[in-house]
Each structure stands twice: as structure tokens, then as C-alpha cells.
Coordinates of C-alpha atoms in Angstrom, one line a residue:
M1 CA 169.8 68.1 127.3
R2 CA 170.1 71.9 127.6
G3 CA 167.0 74.0 127.5
V4 CA 165.7 77.4 128.4
V5 CA 163.7 77.8 131.6
M6 CA 162.0 81.0 132.9
H7 CA 162.1 81.1 136.7
A8 CA 160.5 84.5 137.2
P9 CA 159.9 87.6 135.2
G10 CA 163.2 88.7 133.6
D11 CA 164.9 85.5 134.9
I12 CA 165.9 83.3 131.9
R13 CA 168.3 80.4 132.4
V14 CA 169.7 77.7 130.2
E15 CA 170.0 74.6 132.3
D16 CA 169.9 70.8 132.2
R17 CA 166.4 69.4 131.4
P18 CA 165.4 65.7 131.1
D19 CA 165.8 64.3 127.6
P20 CA 162.4 63.8 126.0
R21 CA 161.3 60.3 125.2
I22 CA 158.4 58.7 123.4
E23 CA 155.4 58.7 125.7
Q24 CA 152.6 57.9 123.2
P25 CA 152.8 55.8 120.0
T26 CA 151.8 59.0 118.1
D27 CA 154.9 61.0 119.4
A28 CA 158.1 61.9 117.6
I29 CA 161.4 63.1 119.0
I30 CA 163.3 65.7 117.0
R31 CA 166.7 67.1 117.3
V32 CA 166.1 70.8 117.2
S33 CA 168.0 72.6 114.4
A34 CA 166.8 76.1 115.3
T35 CA 164.3 77.7 117.6
C36 CA 163.5 81.2 118.6
V37 CA 162.1 83.7 121.0
C38 CA 158.5 84.8 120.3
G39 CA 156.9 88.1 121.1
S40 CA 154.4 86.2 123.2
D41 CA 157.3 85.0 125.3
L42 CA 157.8 88.6 126.4
W43 CA 154.4 88.7 128.2
P44 CA 155.6 86.5 131.1
Y45 CA 159.2 87.9 130.8
R46 CA 157.8 91.3 131.5
G47 CA 155.5 90.1 134.3
V48 CA 152.3 90.8 132.4
Q49 CA 151.5 87.1 132.4
K50 CA 152.0 85.3 135.6
V51 CA 154.9 82.9 135.9
E52 CA 153.9 79.7 137.7
G53 CA 157.3 78.7 138.9
P54 CA 160.1 77.4 136.6
M55 CA 158.7 76.7 133.2
P56 CA 160.3 75.5 129.9
M57 CA 160.1 78.0 127.2
G58 CA 159.6 78.0 123.4
H59 CA 157.0 76.8 120.9
E60 CA 158.7 77.4 117.5
Y61 CA 160.9 74.7 116.1
V62 CA 162.4 72.9 113.1
G63 CA 164.7 69.9 113.2
I64 CA 165.6 66.4 112.3
V65 CA 163.5 63.5 113.3
E66 CA 165.4 61.2 115.7
E67 CA 162.7 58.7 116.7
V68 CA 159.0 58.0 116.1
G69 CA 156.3 56.1 118.0
S70 CA 154.9 52.9 116.6
E71 CA 151.8 54.6 115.1
V72 CA 153.6 57.4 113.3
T73 CA 153.5 56.9 109.5
T74 CA 154.0 60.3 107.8
V75 CA 157.5 61.2 109.0
K76 CA 160.6 59.1 109.7
P77 CA 164.0 59.4 111.3
G78 CA 166.4 61.6 109.3
Q79 CA 163.8 63.9 107.8
F80 CA 163.9 67.6 108.3
V81 CA 160.5 68.8 109.7
V82 CA 158.6 71.9 110.5
G83 CA 155.8 71.9 113.1
S84 CA 153.2 74.3 114.4
F85 CA 153.1 75.8 117.9
W86 CA 149.9 73.6 118.5
A87 CA 150.2 69.9 118.1
S88 CA 147.0 68.7 116.3
D89 CA 145.8 65.4 114.9
N90 CA 144.7 67.1 111.6
T91 CA 141.9 64.6 111.3
C92 CA 139.2 65.8 113.7
E93 CA 136.2 67.8 112.4
I94 CA 137.7 71.1 113.5
C95 CA 141.0 70.3 111.9
R96 CA 139.3 69.3 108.7
A97 CA 137.6 72.7 108.7
G98 CA 141.1 74.3 108.7
Y99 CA 141.3 75.3 112.4
Q100 CA 144.0 73.0 113.7
S101 CA 144.8 75.4 116.5
A102 CA 141.4 74.4 118.0
C103 CA 141.9 70.7 117.4
V104 CA 139.8 68.7 119.9
H105 CA 143.1 66.8 120.9
R106 CA 145.4 69.8 120.6
V107 CA 148.6 70.0 122.7
P108 CA 150.2 73.5 123.3
M109 CA 153.9 73.0 122.3
G110 CA 154.9 75.8 124.7
M111 CA 154.2 73.4 127.6
L112 CA 157.0 71.1 126.2
G113 CA 159.5 73.9 125.6
S114 CA 161.1 74.0 122.1
Q115 CA 164.0 76.3 123.2
A116 CA 166.1 73.2 123.8
Q117 CA 168.3 70.6 122.1
Y118 CA 165.6 68.0 121.7
L119 CA 161.8 68.1 121.6
R120 CA 158.9 65.7 121.9
V121 CA 156.2 66.4 119.4
P122 CA 152.8 64.8 120.2
L123 CA 150.4 63.9 117.4
A124 CA 153.4 63.8 115.0
D125 CA 151.4 62.7 111.9
G126 CA 149.1 65.7 112.1
T127 CA 151.6 68.2 113.3
L128 CA 154.9 67.8 111.4
V129 CA 155.5 68.4 107.7
A130 CA 158.7 67.2 106.2
T131 CA 160.7 68.9 103.4
P132 CA 161.6 66.8 100.4
E133 CA 165.2 66.7 101.6
V134 CA 167.3 68.3 104.3
P135 CA 167.5 72.0 103.3
P136 CA 170.6 74.1 103.0
A137 CA 171.5 76.1 106.1
D138 CA 170.5 79.4 104.6
L139 CA 166.8 78.3 104.4
I140 CA 166.5 77.1 108.0
P141 CA 165.6 80.5 109.4
S142 CA 162.7 80.8 106.9
Y143 CA 161.4 77.3 107.6
L144 CA 161.6 78.3 111.3
A145 CA 159.5 81.4 110.6
A146 CA 156.9 79.1 109.1
S147 CA 156.4 77.4 112.5
D148 CA 154.7 80.4 113.9
V149 CA 155.3 84.0 112.8
L150 CA 154.9 83.5 109.1
G151 CA 151.9 81.2 109.5
T152 CA 150.4 83.6 112.0
G153 CA 151.0 86.6 109.7
W154 CA 149.5 84.7 106.8
F155 CA 146.4 83.7 108.8
A156 CA 146.0 87.3 109.8
A157 CA 146.1 88.4 106.1
V158 CA 143.7 85.6 105.1
A159 CA 141.3 86.5 108.0
A160 CA 141.4 90.1 106.8
Q161 CA 140.7 88.9 103.3
A162 CA 143.7 90.5 101.8
G163 CA 143.8 90.0 98.0
P164 CA 143.8 91.7 94.6
G165 CA 142.5 95.2 94.5
R166 CA 142.5 95.6 98.2
T167 CA 144.3 98.0 100.5
V168 CA 145.6 96.3 103.7
A169 CA 146.8 98.1 106.8
V170 CA 149.0 96.3 109.3
V171 CA 148.9 97.5 112.9
G172 CA 152.1 96.2 114.6
D173 CA 155.7 96.0 113.4
G174 CA 156.9 93.0 115.2
A175 CA 157.8 89.8 113.3
V176 CA 154.1 88.8 112.9
G177 CA 153.2 92.3 111.6
L178 CA 156.1 92.4 109.2
L179 CA 155.3 88.9 107.8
A180 CA 151.6 89.9 107.5
V181 CA 152.9 92.6 105.1
L182 CA 154.8 89.9 103.2
S183 CA 151.7 87.7 103.2
A184 CA 149.3 90.4 102.1
R185 CA 151.5 91.2 99.1
Q186 CA 152.0 87.5 98.3
L187 CA 148.2 87.2 98.4
G188 CA 147.9 89.9 95.8
A189 CA 147.1 93.1 97.8
E190 CA 147.4 96.2 95.7
R191 CA 148.5 98.4 98.6
V192 CA 149.9 97.7 102.0
I193 CA 150.1 100.3 104.8
A194 CA 152.5 99.4 107.6
V195 CA 152.2 101.1 111.0
S196 CA 155.6 101.5 112.4
R197 CA 157.7 104.1 114.3
H198 CA 161.0 102.2 113.9
E199 CA 163.3 102.9 111.0
S200 CA 164.8 99.4 110.7
R201 CA 161.4 97.8 110.8
Q202 CA 160.0 100.3 108.3
K203 CA 162.9 99.4 106.0
L204 CA 162.1 95.7 106.3
A205 CA 158.4 96.3 105.8
R206 CA 159.2 98.2 102.6
E207 CA 161.4 95.3 101.4
F208 CA 158.5 92.9 102.2
G209 CA 156.2 94.9 100.0
A210 CA 154.7 97.8 102.1
T211 CA 153.7 100.7 99.9
D212 CA 153.1 103.2 102.7
I213 CA 154.3 103.8 106.2
V214 CA 152.2 105.3 108.9
T215 CA 154.1 106.4 112.1
E216 CA 151.1 107.7 114.1
R217 CA 149.2 105.5 116.6
G218 CA 145.8 105.6 118.1
D219 CA 143.3 108.2 116.7
E220 CA 146.1 110.0 114.8
G221 CA 147.0 106.7 113.2
V222 CA 143.4 106.1 112.2
A223 CA 143.1 109.6 110.7
R224 CA 146.3 109.0 108.7
I225 CA 145.1 105.7 107.3
K226 CA 141.8 107.3 106.3
D227 CA 143.7 110.1 104.6
L228 CA 145.5 107.5 102.6
T229 CA 142.3 105.7 101.6
G230 CA 140.0 108.6 100.5
G231 CA 138.5 108.9 103.9
L232 CA 137.0 105.4 103.9
G233 CA 139.6 103.2 105.7
A234 CA 141.3 100.1 104.5
H235 CA 139.5 97.1 103.1
S236 CA 141.6 94.8 105.2
V237 CA 143.4 95.4 108.5
V238 CA 145.7 93.2 110.5
E239 CA 146.0 93.6 114.2
A240 CA 149.3 92.1 115.4
V241 CA 150.0 93.5 118.8
G242 CA 147.2 92.5 121.3
T243 CA 146.7 95.8 123.2
Q244 CA 143.5 97.8 123.6
E245 CA 145.0 100.7 121.6
S246 CA 146.1 98.4 118.7
M247 CA 142.7 96.7 118.5
M248 CA 140.8 99.9 118.5
Q249 CA 143.1 101.4 115.9
A250 CA 142.6 98.3 113.7
I251 CA 138.8 98.4 114.0
H252 CA 138.6 102.2 113.4
S253 CA 140.9 102.0 110.5
T254 CA 138.7 99.5 108.7
R255 CA 136.1 100.8 106.1
A256 CA 132.5 99.8 106.5
G257 CA 132.1 96.2 105.3
G258 CA 135.9 95.6 105.7
H259 CA 137.7 92.8 107.5
V260 CA 140.0 92.8 110.6
G261 CA 142.3 89.8 111.1
F262 CA 143.5 89.9 114.7
V263 CA 146.3 87.6 115.9
G264 CA 148.0 89.7 118.6
V265 CA 147.7 87.7 121.9
T266 CA 145.2 89.9 123.7
H267 CA 145.8 91.3 127.1
D268 CA 143.0 93.3 128.8
V269 CA 141.4 94.1 125.5
A270 CA 137.7 94.9 125.6
V271 CA 135.9 96.1 122.4
P272 CA 133.1 98.6 123.2
G273 CA 129.9 97.2 121.8
M274 CA 128.8 100.4 120.0
D275 CA 132.2 100.8 118.4
L276 CA 131.9 97.3 116.9
F277 CA 128.2 97.8 116.0
W278 CA 128.7 101.0 114.0
S279 CA 132.0 99.8 112.4
L280 CA 130.2 97.3 110.1
A281 CA 133.5 95.4 110.2
H282 CA 134.0 91.7 110.1
L283 CA 136.4 90.5 112.9
H284 CA 138.1 87.1 112.6
G285 CA 141.2 85.9 114.3
G286 CA 142.8 84.1 117.3
P287 CA 145.5 81.5 117.5
A288 CA 146.6 80.8 114.0
P289 CA 146.0 77.4 112.5
V290 CA 149.5 77.3 111.1
R291 CA 149.2 73.7 110.1
R292 CA 146.6 74.6 107.5
F293 CA 149.1 76.8 105.7
L294 CA 152.4 74.9 106.2
P295 CA 152.5 72.9 103.0
E296 CA 152.0 76.0 100.8
L297 CA 154.4 78.2 102.9
M298 CA 157.1 75.5 102.9
R299 CA 156.8 75.3 99.1
L300 CA 157.2 79.0 98.7
I301 CA 160.2 78.9 101.0
G302 CA 161.7 75.9 99.3
D303 CA 161.5 77.4 95.8
R304 CA 162.8 80.8 97.3
T305 CA 159.7 82.8 96.3
I306 CA 159.6 84.3 99.8
D307 CA 162.4 84.9 102.4
P308 CA 160.6 85.3 105.8
G309 CA 163.7 84.3 107.7
R310 CA 164.9 87.9 107.3
V311 CA 162.8 88.8 110.4
F312 CA 165.5 87.2 112.5
D313 CA 168.0 90.0 113.1
L314 CA 169.7 88.4 116.1
D315 CA 171.3 84.9 115.8
L316 CA 172.6 83.4 119.1
P317 CA 173.7 80.1 120.5
L318 CA 171.1 78.6 122.9
D319 CA 173.3 79.3 125.9
Q320 CA 172.9 83.0 125.2
A321 CA 169.1 82.9 125.3
A322 CA 168.8 85.5 128.1
E323 CA 170.5 88.1 125.9
G324 CA 168.0 87.2 123.1
Y325 CA 165.1 87.9 125.4
T326 CA 166.6 91.2 126.7
A327 CA 167.3 92.4 123.1
M328 CA 163.7 91.8 122.1
D329 CA 162.3 93.3 125.3
E330 CA 164.4 96.5 124.7
R331 CA 163.4 96.5 121.0
R332 CA 167.0 96.1 119.9
A333 CA 166.0 93.0 118.0
I334 CA 162.9 92.1 116.0
K335 CA 163.2 88.4 116.6
T336 CA 166.0 86.2 118.1
L337 CA 167.0 82.9 116.5
L338 CA 168.5 80.4 118.9
R339 CA 170.8 77.6 117.7
P340 CA 171.0 74.6 120.1

């Protein structure tokens, strides 16, 4: 099969990879209908995260089940399925508490590389969720978004306790941040402040339900959010970048007693103890337990209540994956969809 492999920072190739096969009786093999490039894929692409030799890329996927192991009971060949970027058994004590991304048997799908024609999905019963029928082509991007960026944005909004009567600020205008805007509104937030300097992303944020746009960053961004909230700060703040500046802007933009949901993959972030102490803010986040939310998100997509697939503003065949990475790195694209 053909698949994306990163050989070194900036060096993306589409090459022949071994076809996946059933290795455990709990595995499934899917034919990938669509996959994509994640913002987190840009950390090794930019050399911020070390590249340990050639590695398969991708952890977001939807597709058709081709084959299942002897112990798989909840999905069958021919079904269209969505899976999380963590494989999980969905039965352990941590999974039952709603944190499947910390499943005691979890498998990171990024190690298997979903930017390919086929994919082995471990722990298929706990990881994959099937749609009632194979969806029309126009819904596939939205179902793909549910595999990570929508589920992550939703978790961020839930962790920040977005809801009726609340003002939510979203720091970060990538796909996760934009879908956190959509999520906050869907959860009933009264006001959503999107932090963005890019006109195209501001437009999409507005269409997803943002009521205000803040273009400033850092201390100036904090001051602007406080200006918009009577000097108090937002009830709920989503941090969707993963840098020191974005984390501190999120914490300082939160009113006393408010909640920060952080989902940006952190790099060299250190929260000063006294800043945290005096903030009186609740912090909750980390790798999103997407599997917890998949059934509800897939229902909302299937009945066309939400359209998260609009974050994909570049649609390419798999063989042009290198251009998809470059476009996102240069911020010419919010998110690249790849079609095997």
C-alpha cells in the first residue's frame, strides 16, 4: 500500500509500506476513506520534536472495515467507521470513567500511520464506532473531523465547562480552536470570543458561532478579553496551541473561579506557581478522550446539526501529502484532507 513517511524535518514522502494484517484477535483492518494532516504533525515537521528515523505519519481516519479479528463483535466488514487517535478497550476502569485516551491498554494510532490506504486498528471493539449506513461523500470530511479535531475541541469546551450563560474565550485559531468555538456554541455558551489574527479563520470562527474576535496576543490579548468581560475575564477559556504564551494568555484571561480547558500539545510550557495560585482557576485538559464523545458527535454530524468538516480548506490526493504539510506549515491552509 501507499503511505506517508517522514524521513526528517521537512522531508515528507509517499512510498510503499507493508499492507497491514490482523495481528491480534481484537484487531480490525480498514480501507481508509479519508485521513488528514494534524497540527501536531507539524511539530516534528518543523524539527521541534525529534524525528527518530523514517516514521509513518497520521492518526486521524475514517474508512470501511475490510477484515476483523476473531474476537471483534461490534463492527463488521462493509461498515463505515470512525475511530479515535488512541485505540482503547473502552472497558477498563479509566475508560469507564470517560478517559479513554489514558486507557490502561491504549495504543497510539500515530505509531501505525493512518495517512495510508489501509490501517490496522487495535482494540477495534472499544475504538471504532460505525455509522448506521455508509454516509454520502459530503459528510466524510465531518466524520473525519470527529476522529480528532472535533473531539478535541469538544473536550476542551467541556473541560472549560462551557455552557449556558457563560462567556468562553478560545486561544488558538487552528482546526481545534475553531471547532472549540463550534463546540462551545453547541453546548449553549452565550458568548464566544475567538482569538485570531487571520481573516479567513476569523470568518470561519464567526460562522461557527464566535460573537467576538480578539486579534491581540499575550498581555494585550488578556487586557482585551477583560475589557470585553467587565474586567473579570471569561468564565471558560480554551487553550488550543500548546506554547508558553498561549497557556499564560489562557490562564490570565480566566476570571477567578473560572475554568481552563487545555488541549494544545505542550512544548516547553511551564506554569509559574504563583500565577496559578493567584488565578483561582481550574485547569483540566490533556489528550482528548475522543471515544467518550464519538457517538454524540457522529449523531450531530449524521443529522447535519453541525458541519465540522468545513475546517478542511485543502483537499488533496494522498500522493500530494508533502504539499499538504507545507501549506499548513506556511498557514496557507487550516487543515489538509488527504484522500488515499
